[in-house]
Amino acid sequence: MTNRIAFICSHIPKCRVFADVGCDHGYMTKYALDFHLCKRAYLADISAKCLQKAETLLKDYIEEGRCFSVCTDGLQNFPEQPDCVLIAGMGGEEMLSVLSRGELPQRFVLQPMKNAEKVRAFLLERGARILTDITFADGKFYDLIAGYGQGGDRYSELEIKFGRDNLKTYPQAFMQKIAAERKKVLALLNGDSLSEESRKELKVKLNELDDIVHAASGI
């Protein structure tokens, strides 16, 4: 199990029916069942070939009648409503395509590969309550967003952009990501092929990054 998968698994809450959408090999579903985090679990993937790999891993649980596989696009065609949905490894926009086709699940654990800010904005617009919103690292940087489908929440514009927990506790992985982004912005600003509009946008971004660095240094 990679550090990325282990970190995601550590945020799976106890639930009745767990669903892993885009399950790939099924490692996170196995974790949920092994550690008795759910009574039943569903493996879901649009690819029958990918689903077969997960079915092989979860063979014993499938035979017990505690794990089921659904070859489907997103959360469609489930025989029952899962109360916790995990979606990891998808792009943010693809993730929103899945979540926008119905009500938000009671609990969610999301790990978008990009466009995390779009995921945050969508969840808040739909009335979600976000409990965890943090950057972590495993070779590269990832965002994990977990919470309830109801309860309502408010974020500032900066929290939508960078993640609320990151701006409260400034974890090491987040600060490393900020340093990398800052270096990239400075390199672009030192070039001579930018339009005035692009240069202005980059300076605004640099100011945001500098503010985060200064705030973190004051802790």
PDB file of C-alpha atoms in Angstrom:
ATOM      1  CA  MET A   1       0.000   0.000   0.000  1.00  0.00           C
ATOM      2  CA  THR A   2       1.416   3.387  -0.993  1.00  0.00           C
ATOM      3  CA  ASN A   3       1.600   6.309   1.431  1.00  0.00           C
ATOM      4  CA  ARG A   4      -1.082   8.040  -0.643  1.00  0.00           C
ATOM      5  CA  ILE A   5      -3.517   5.143  -0.301  1.00  0.00           C
ATOM      6  CA  ALA A   6      -2.716   4.741   3.402  1.00  0.00           C
ATOM      7  CA  PHE A   7      -3.404   8.442   4.030  1.00  0.00           C
ATOM      8  CA  ILE A   8      -6.751   8.283   2.224  1.00  0.00           C
ATOM      9  CA  CYS A   9      -7.728   5.096   4.060  1.00  0.00           C
ATOM     10  CA  SER A  10      -7.003   6.738   7.409  1.00  0.00           C
ATOM     11  CA  HIS A  11      -9.835   9.201   6.676  1.00  0.00           C
ATOM     12  CA  ILE A  12     -12.541   6.651   5.808  1.00  0.00           C
ATOM     13  CA  PRO A  13     -15.249   6.963   8.494  1.00  0.00           C
ATOM     14  CA  LYS A  14     -17.359   4.150   9.908  1.00  0.00           C
ATOM     15  CA  CYS A  15     -20.507   3.677   7.874  1.00  0.00           C
ATOM     16  CA  ARG A  16     -23.149   1.146   6.900  1.00  0.00           C
ATOM     17  CA  VAL A  17     -22.647   0.974   3.124  1.00  0.00           C
ATOM     18  CA  PHE A  18     -19.343   2.077   1.594  1.00  0.00           C
ATOM     19  CA  ALA A  19     -18.788   2.768  -2.110  1.00  0.00           C
ATOM     20  CA  ASP A  20     -15.436   3.186  -3.843  1.00  0.00           C
ATOM     21  CA  VAL A  21     -16.093   4.955  -7.141  1.00  0.00           C
ATOM     22  CA  GLY A  22     -13.304   4.481  -9.669  1.00  0.00           C
ATOM     23  CA  CYS A  23     -11.996   1.723  -7.405  1.00  0.00           C
ATOM     24  CA  ASP A  24      -8.953   0.690  -9.477  1.00  0.00           C
ATOM     25  CA  HIS A  25      -7.320  -2.250  -7.638  1.00  0.00           C
ATOM     26  CA  GLY A  26      -9.747  -2.090  -4.702  1.00  0.00           C
ATOM     27  CA  TYR A  27      -7.166  -1.544  -1.971  1.00  0.00           C
ATOM     28  CA  MET A  28      -9.211   1.084  -0.149  1.00  0.00           C
ATOM     29  CA  THR A  29     -12.345  -1.056  -0.173  1.00  0.00           C
ATOM     30  CA  LYS A  30     -10.327  -3.929   1.275  1.00  0.00           C
ATOM     31  CA  TYR A  31      -9.078  -1.607   4.016  1.00  0.00           C
ATOM     32  CA  ALA A  32     -12.631  -0.542   4.877  1.00  0.00           C
ATOM     33  CA  LEU A  33     -13.739  -4.175   5.145  1.00  0.00           C
ATOM     34  CA  ASP A  34     -10.608  -5.456   6.893  1.00  0.00           C
ATOM     35  CA  PHE A  35     -10.937  -2.819   9.606  1.00  0.00           C
ATOM     36  CA  HIS A  36     -14.725  -3.218   9.970  1.00  0.00           C
ATOM     37  CA  LEU A  37     -15.471   0.316   8.861  1.00  0.00           C
ATOM     38  CA  CYS A  38     -18.564  -0.808   6.940  1.00  0.00           C
ATOM     39  CA  LYS A  39     -21.067  -3.667   6.815  1.00  0.00           C
ATOM     40  CA  ARG A  40     -21.158  -3.819   3.036  1.00  0.00           C
ATOM     41  CA  ALA A  41     -19.017  -2.331   0.297  1.00  0.00           C
ATOM     42  CA  TYR A  42     -19.411  -1.615  -3.408  1.00  0.00           C
ATOM     43  CA  LEU A  43     -16.629  -1.532  -5.966  1.00  0.00           C
ATOM     44  CA  ALA A  44     -17.552   0.733  -8.860  1.00  0.00           C
ATOM     45  CA  ASP A  45     -15.674   1.467 -12.060  1.00  0.00           C
ATOM     46  CA  ILE A  46     -16.593   2.364 -15.613  1.00  0.00           C
ATOM     47  CA  SER A  47     -13.964  -0.124 -16.825  1.00  0.00           C
ATOM     48  CA  ALA A  48     -14.854  -3.820 -16.549  1.00  0.00           C
ATOM     49  CA  LYS A  49     -11.155  -4.650 -16.858  1.00  0.00           C
ATOM     50  CA  CYS A  50     -10.239  -2.462 -13.874  1.00  0.00           C
ATOM     51  CA  LEU A  51     -13.157  -3.891 -11.936  1.00  0.00           C
ATOM     52  CA  GLN A  52     -11.851  -7.435 -12.469  1.00  0.00           C
ATOM     53  CA  LYS A  53      -8.611  -6.546 -10.655  1.00  0.00           C
ATOM     54  CA  ALA A  54     -10.565  -5.313  -7.645  1.00  0.00           C
ATOM     55  CA  GLU A  55     -12.858  -8.351  -7.756  1.00  0.00           C
ATOM     56  CA  THR A  56      -9.817 -10.617  -7.577  1.00  0.00           C
ATOM     57  CA  LEU A  57      -8.476  -8.783  -4.527  1.00  0.00           C
ATOM     58  CA  LEU A  58     -11.867  -8.797  -2.785  1.00  0.00           C
ATOM     59  CA  LYS A  59     -12.802 -12.354  -3.821  1.00  0.00           C
ATOM     60  CA  ASP A  60     -13.330 -13.619  -0.266  1.00  0.00           C
ATOM     61  CA  TYR A  61     -15.533 -10.692   0.727  1.00  0.00           C
ATOM     62  CA  ILE A  62     -17.548 -11.057  -2.492  1.00  0.00           C
ATOM     63  CA  GLU A  63     -18.138 -14.731  -1.709  1.00  0.00           C
ATOM     64  CA  GLU A  64     -19.237 -13.769   1.823  1.00  0.00           C
ATOM     65  CA  GLY A  65     -21.816 -11.388   0.347  1.00  0.00           C
ATOM     66  CA  ARG A  66     -20.221  -8.315   1.934  1.00  0.00           C
ATOM     67  CA  CYS A  67     -18.713  -6.831  -1.231  1.00  0.00           C
ATOM     68  CA  PHE A  68     -20.354  -6.227  -4.597  1.00  0.00           C
ATOM     69  CA  SER A  69     -19.096  -4.849  -7.891  1.00  0.00           C
ATOM     70  CA  VAL A  70     -20.923  -2.466 -10.187  1.00  0.00           C
ATOM     71  CA  CYS A  71     -19.644  -1.659 -13.662  1.00  0.00           C
ATOM     72  CA  THR A  72     -21.072   1.812 -14.034  1.00  0.00           C
ATOM     73  CA  ASP A  73     -20.294   5.460 -14.638  1.00  0.00           C
ATOM     74  CA  GLY A  74     -20.114   7.118 -11.238  1.00  0.00           C
ATOM     75  CA  LEU A  75     -22.911   6.391  -8.767  1.00  0.00           C
ATOM     76  CA  GLN A  76     -25.439   5.172 -11.284  1.00  0.00           C
ATOM     77  CA  ASN A  77     -27.170   1.750 -11.079  1.00  0.00           C
ATOM     78  CA  PHE A  78     -26.357   1.005  -7.435  1.00  0.00           C
ATOM     79  CA  PRO A  79     -28.844  -1.418  -5.847  1.00  0.00           C
ATOM     80  CA  GLU A  80     -28.806   0.620  -2.618  1.00  0.00           C
ATOM     81  CA  GLN A  81     -27.722   4.075  -1.540  1.00  0.00           C
ATOM     82  CA  PRO A  82     -24.226   4.149  -0.017  1.00  0.00           C
ATOM     83  CA  ASP A  83     -23.902   6.385   3.016  1.00  0.00           C
ATOM     84  CA  CYS A  84     -20.180   6.938   2.463  1.00  0.00           C
ATOM     85  CA  VAL A  85     -18.638   7.501  -0.956  1.00  0.00           C
ATOM     86  CA  LEU A  86     -14.932   7.530  -1.697  1.00  0.00           C
ATOM     87  CA  ILE A  87     -13.671   9.011  -4.964  1.00  0.00           C
ATOM     88  CA  ALA A  88      -9.903   9.134  -5.310  1.00  0.00           C
ATOM     89  CA  GLY A  89      -7.557   9.555  -8.228  1.00  0.00           C
ATOM     90  CA  MET A  90      -9.948  11.386 -10.576  1.00  0.00           C
ATOM     91  CA  GLY A  91      -9.552  14.902 -11.867  1.00  0.00           C
ATOM     92  CA  GLY A  92     -11.678  17.446 -10.049  1.00  0.00           C
ATOM     93  CA  GLU A  93     -13.967  18.131 -13.001  1.00  0.00           C
ATOM     94  CA  GLU A  94     -14.539  14.416 -13.583  1.00  0.00           C
ATOM     95  CA  MET A  95     -15.346  14.071  -9.891  1.00  0.00           C
ATOM     96  CA  LEU A  96     -17.910  16.864 -10.127  1.00  0.00           C
ATOM     97  CA  SER A  97     -19.526  15.111 -13.073  1.00  0.00           C
ATOM     98  CA  VAL A  98     -20.085  12.103 -10.790  1.00  0.00           C
ATOM     99  CA  LEU A  99     -21.330  14.085  -7.797  1.00  0.00           C
ATOM    100  CA  SER A 100     -23.604  16.452  -9.726  1.00  0.00           C
ATOM    101  CA  ARG A 101     -25.962  13.685 -10.936  1.00  0.00           C
ATOM    102  CA  GLY A 102     -27.790  13.340  -7.640  1.00  0.00           C
ATOM    103  CA  GLU A 103     -27.802  14.293  -3.992  1.00  0.00           C
ATOM    104  CA  LEU A 104     -24.503  14.427  -2.179  1.00  0.00           C
ATOM    105  CA  PRO A 105     -23.780  11.281  -0.138  1.00  0.00           C
ATOM    106  CA  GLN A 106     -24.155  11.434   3.644  1.00  0.00           C
ATOM    107  CA  ARG A 107     -20.374  11.152   3.978  1.00  0.00           C
ATOM    108  CA  PHE A 108     -17.684  11.683   1.358  1.00  0.00           C
ATOM    109  CA  VAL A 109     -13.927  11.258   1.069  1.00  0.00           C
ATOM    110  CA  LEU A 110     -12.516  12.900  -2.052  1.00  0.00           C
ATOM    111  CA  GLN A 111      -8.990  13.047  -3.414  1.00  0.00           C
ATOM    112  CA  PRO A 112      -8.995  15.062  -6.643  1.00  0.00           C
ATOM    113  CA  MET A 113      -5.868  14.880  -8.772  1.00  0.00           C
ATOM    114  CA  LYS A 114      -6.340  18.505  -9.849  1.00  0.00           C
ATOM    115  CA  ASN A 115      -8.851  21.364  -9.632  1.00  0.00           C
ATOM    116  CA  ALA A 116      -9.392  20.861  -5.897  1.00  0.00           C
ATOM    117  CA  GLU A 117     -10.679  24.422  -5.646  1.00  0.00           C
ATOM    118  CA  LYS A 118     -13.530  23.570  -8.032  1.00  0.00           C
ATOM    119  CA  VAL A 119     -14.433  20.593  -5.866  1.00  0.00           C
ATOM    120  CA  ARG A 120     -14.499  22.768  -2.730  1.00  0.00           C
ATOM    121  CA  ALA A 121     -16.659  25.406  -4.404  1.00  0.00           C
ATOM    122  CA  PHE A 122     -19.107  22.772  -5.681  1.00  0.00           C
ATOM    123  CA  LEU A 123     -19.448  21.097  -2.283  1.00  0.00           C
ATOM    124  CA  LEU A 124     -20.096  24.417  -0.547  1.00  0.00           C
ATOM    125  CA  GLU A 125     -22.677  25.422  -3.153  1.00  0.00           C
ATOM    126  CA  ARG A 126     -24.472  22.113  -2.566  1.00  0.00           C
ATOM    127  CA  GLY A 127     -24.605  22.641   1.196  1.00  0.00           C
ATOM    128  CA  ALA A 128     -21.878  20.253   2.294  1.00  0.00           C
ATOM    129  CA  ARG A 129     -19.999  20.476   5.589  1.00  0.00           C
ATOM    130  CA  ILE A 130     -16.276  19.928   5.130  1.00  0.00           C
ATOM    131  CA  LEU A 131     -14.454  18.353   8.069  1.00  0.00           C
ATOM    132  CA  THR A 132     -11.027  17.731   6.567  1.00  0.00           C
ATOM    133  CA  ASP A 133      -9.375  19.709   3.793  1.00  0.00           C
ATOM    134  CA  ILE A 134      -5.641  19.203   3.681  1.00  0.00           C
ATOM    135  CA  THR A 135      -2.666  18.779   1.354  1.00  0.00           C
ATOM    136  CA  PHE A 136      -0.419  15.737   1.732  1.00  0.00           C
ATOM    137  CA  ALA A 137       2.538  14.381  -0.210  1.00  0.00           C
ATOM    138  CA  ASP A 138       3.612  11.062  -1.677  1.00  0.00           C
ATOM    139  CA  GLY A 139       6.106  11.809  -4.427  1.00  0.00           C
ATOM    140  CA  LYS A 140       3.855  14.705  -5.462  1.00  0.00           C
ATOM    141  CA  PHE A 141       1.193  16.785  -3.766  1.00  0.00           C
ATOM    142  CA  TYR A 142      -2.423  15.763  -3.277  1.00  0.00           C
ATOM    143  CA  ASP A 143      -5.501  17.263  -1.640  1.00  0.00           C
ATOM    144  CA  LEU A 144      -7.929  15.339   0.541  1.00  0.00           C
ATOM    145  CA  ILE A 145     -11.415  16.724   1.180  1.00  0.00           C
ATOM    146  CA  ALA A 146     -13.803  14.854   3.480  1.00  0.00           C
ATOM    147  CA  GLY A 147     -17.026  15.636   5.264  1.00  0.00           C
ATOM    148  CA  TYR A 148     -20.823  15.445   5.299  1.00  0.00           C
ATOM    149  CA  GLY A 149     -23.198  15.988   2.403  1.00  0.00           C
ATOM    150  CA  GLN A 150     -25.369  18.235   4.589  1.00  0.00           C
ATOM    151  CA  GLY A 151     -24.807  20.756   7.336  1.00  0.00           C
ATOM    152  CA  GLY A 152     -23.620  23.779   5.410  1.00  0.00           C
ATOM    153  CA  ASP A 153     -20.258  25.488   5.575  1.00  0.00           C
ATOM    154  CA  ARG A 154     -18.600  28.789   4.721  1.00  0.00           C
ATOM    155  CA  TYR A 155     -15.206  29.341   3.176  1.00  0.00           C
ATOM    156  CA  SER A 156     -13.308  32.486   2.306  1.00  0.00           C
ATOM    157  CA  GLU A 157     -12.032  32.852  -1.259  1.00  0.00           C
ATOM    158  CA  LEU A 158      -8.530  31.926  -0.100  1.00  0.00           C
ATOM    159  CA  GLU A 159      -9.825  28.830   1.707  1.00  0.00           C
ATOM    160  CA  ILE A 160     -11.562  27.703  -1.485  1.00  0.00           C
ATOM    161  CA  LYS A 161      -8.329  28.197  -3.381  1.00  0.00           C
ATOM    162  CA  PHE A 162      -5.892  26.633  -0.896  1.00  0.00           C
ATOM    163  CA  GLY A 163      -7.902  24.530   1.578  1.00  0.00           C
ATOM    164  CA  ARG A 164      -9.124  25.569   5.009  1.00  0.00           C
ATOM    165  CA  ASP A 165      -7.012  23.212   7.127  1.00  0.00           C
ATOM    166  CA  ASN A 166      -3.920  24.220   5.193  1.00  0.00           C
ATOM    167  CA  LEU A 167      -4.473  27.868   6.092  1.00  0.00           C
ATOM    168  CA  LYS A 168      -5.094  27.004   9.747  1.00  0.00           C
ATOM    169  CA  THR A 169      -2.189  24.666  10.466  1.00  0.00           C
ATOM    170  CA  TYR A 170       0.237  25.154   7.521  1.00  0.00           C
ATOM    171  CA  PRO A 171       1.243  21.457   7.257  1.00  0.00           C
ATOM    172  CA  GLN A 172       4.671  20.627   5.868  1.00  0.00           C
ATOM    173  CA  ALA A 173       3.395  19.193   2.584  1.00  0.00           C
ATOM    174  CA  PHE A 174       1.290  22.290   1.948  1.00  0.00           C
ATOM    175  CA  MET A 175       4.204  24.645   2.609  1.00  0.00           C
ATOM    176  CA  GLN A 176       6.410  22.592   0.290  1.00  0.00           C
ATOM    177  CA  LYS A 177       3.738  22.927  -2.375  1.00  0.00           C
ATOM    178  CA  ILE A 178       3.534  26.691  -1.809  1.00  0.00           C
ATOM    179  CA  ALA A 179       7.338  26.961  -2.106  1.00  0.00           C
ATOM    180  CA  ALA A 180       7.253  25.024  -5.401  1.00  0.00           C
ATOM    181  CA  GLU A 181       4.445  27.210  -6.785  1.00  0.00           C
ATOM    182  CA  ARG A 182       6.251  30.352  -5.691  1.00  0.00           C
ATOM    183  CA  LYS A 183       9.431  29.233  -7.464  1.00  0.00           C
ATOM    184  CA  LYS A 184       7.444  28.558 -10.632  1.00  0.00           C
ATOM    185  CA  VAL A 185       5.751  31.977 -10.516  1.00  0.00           C
ATOM    186  CA  LEU A 186       9.076  33.771 -10.001  1.00  0.00           C
ATOM    187  CA  ALA A 187      10.590  31.937 -12.977  1.00  0.00           C
ATOM    188  CA  LEU A 188       7.694  33.041 -15.176  1.00  0.00           C
ATOM    189  CA  LEU A 189       7.941  36.624 -13.965  1.00  0.00           C
ATOM    190  CA  ASN A 190      11.633  36.683 -14.804  1.00  0.00           C
ATOM    191  CA  GLY A 191      10.840  35.820 -18.406  1.00  0.00           C
ATOM    192  CA  ASP A 192      10.256  38.449 -21.051  1.00  0.00           C
ATOM    193  CA  SER A 193       7.479  36.865 -23.102  1.00  0.00           C
ATOM    194  CA  LEU A 194       4.561  37.651 -20.773  1.00  0.00           C
ATOM    195  CA  SER A 195       1.708  39.945 -21.649  1.00  0.00           C
ATOM    196  CA  GLU A 196       0.960  42.738 -19.209  1.00  0.00           C
ATOM    197  CA  GLU A 197      -2.256  41.012 -18.176  1.00  0.00           C
ATOM    198  CA  SER A 198      -0.449  37.722 -17.476  1.00  0.00           C
ATOM    199  CA  ARG A 199       2.285  39.514 -15.539  1.00  0.00           C
ATOM    200  CA  LYS A 200      -0.353  41.270 -13.427  1.00  0.00           C
ATOM    201  CA  GLU A 201      -2.128  37.970 -12.661  1.00  0.00           C
ATOM    202  CA  LEU A 202       1.159  36.331 -11.673  1.00  0.00           C
ATOM    203  CA  LYS A 203       2.020  39.197  -9.343  1.00  0.00           C
ATOM    204  CA  VAL A 204      -1.348  38.801  -7.608  1.00  0.00           C
ATOM    205  CA  LYS A 205      -0.663  35.086  -7.206  1.00  0.00           C
ATOM    206  CA  LEU A 206       2.839  35.769  -5.883  1.00  0.00           C
ATOM    207  CA  ASN A 207       1.415  38.154  -3.288  1.00  0.00           C
ATOM    208  CA  GLU A 208      -1.013  35.447  -2.141  1.00  0.00           C
ATOM    209  CA  LEU A 209       1.796  32.910  -1.835  1.00  0.00           C
ATOM    210  CA  ASP A 210       4.000  35.392   0.032  1.00  0.00           C
ATOM    211  CA  ASP A 211       1.158  36.148   2.449  1.00  0.00           C
ATOM    212  CA  ILE A 212       0.840  32.429   3.221  1.00  0.00           C
ATOM    213  CA  VAL A 213       4.591  32.111   3.814  1.00  0.00           C
ATOM    214  CA  HIS A 214       4.567  35.126   6.142  1.00  0.00           C
ATOM    215  CA  ALA A 215       1.504  33.853   8.046  1.00  0.00           C
ATOM    216  CA  ALA A 216       3.093  30.409   8.481  1.00  0.00           C
ATOM    217  CA  SER A 217       6.313  31.939   9.810  1.00  0.00           C
ATOM    218  CA  GLY A 218       4.311  33.709  12.520  1.00  0.00           C
ATOM    219  CA  ILE A 219       2.982  30.504  14.077  1.00  0.00           C
TER     220      ILE A 219
END
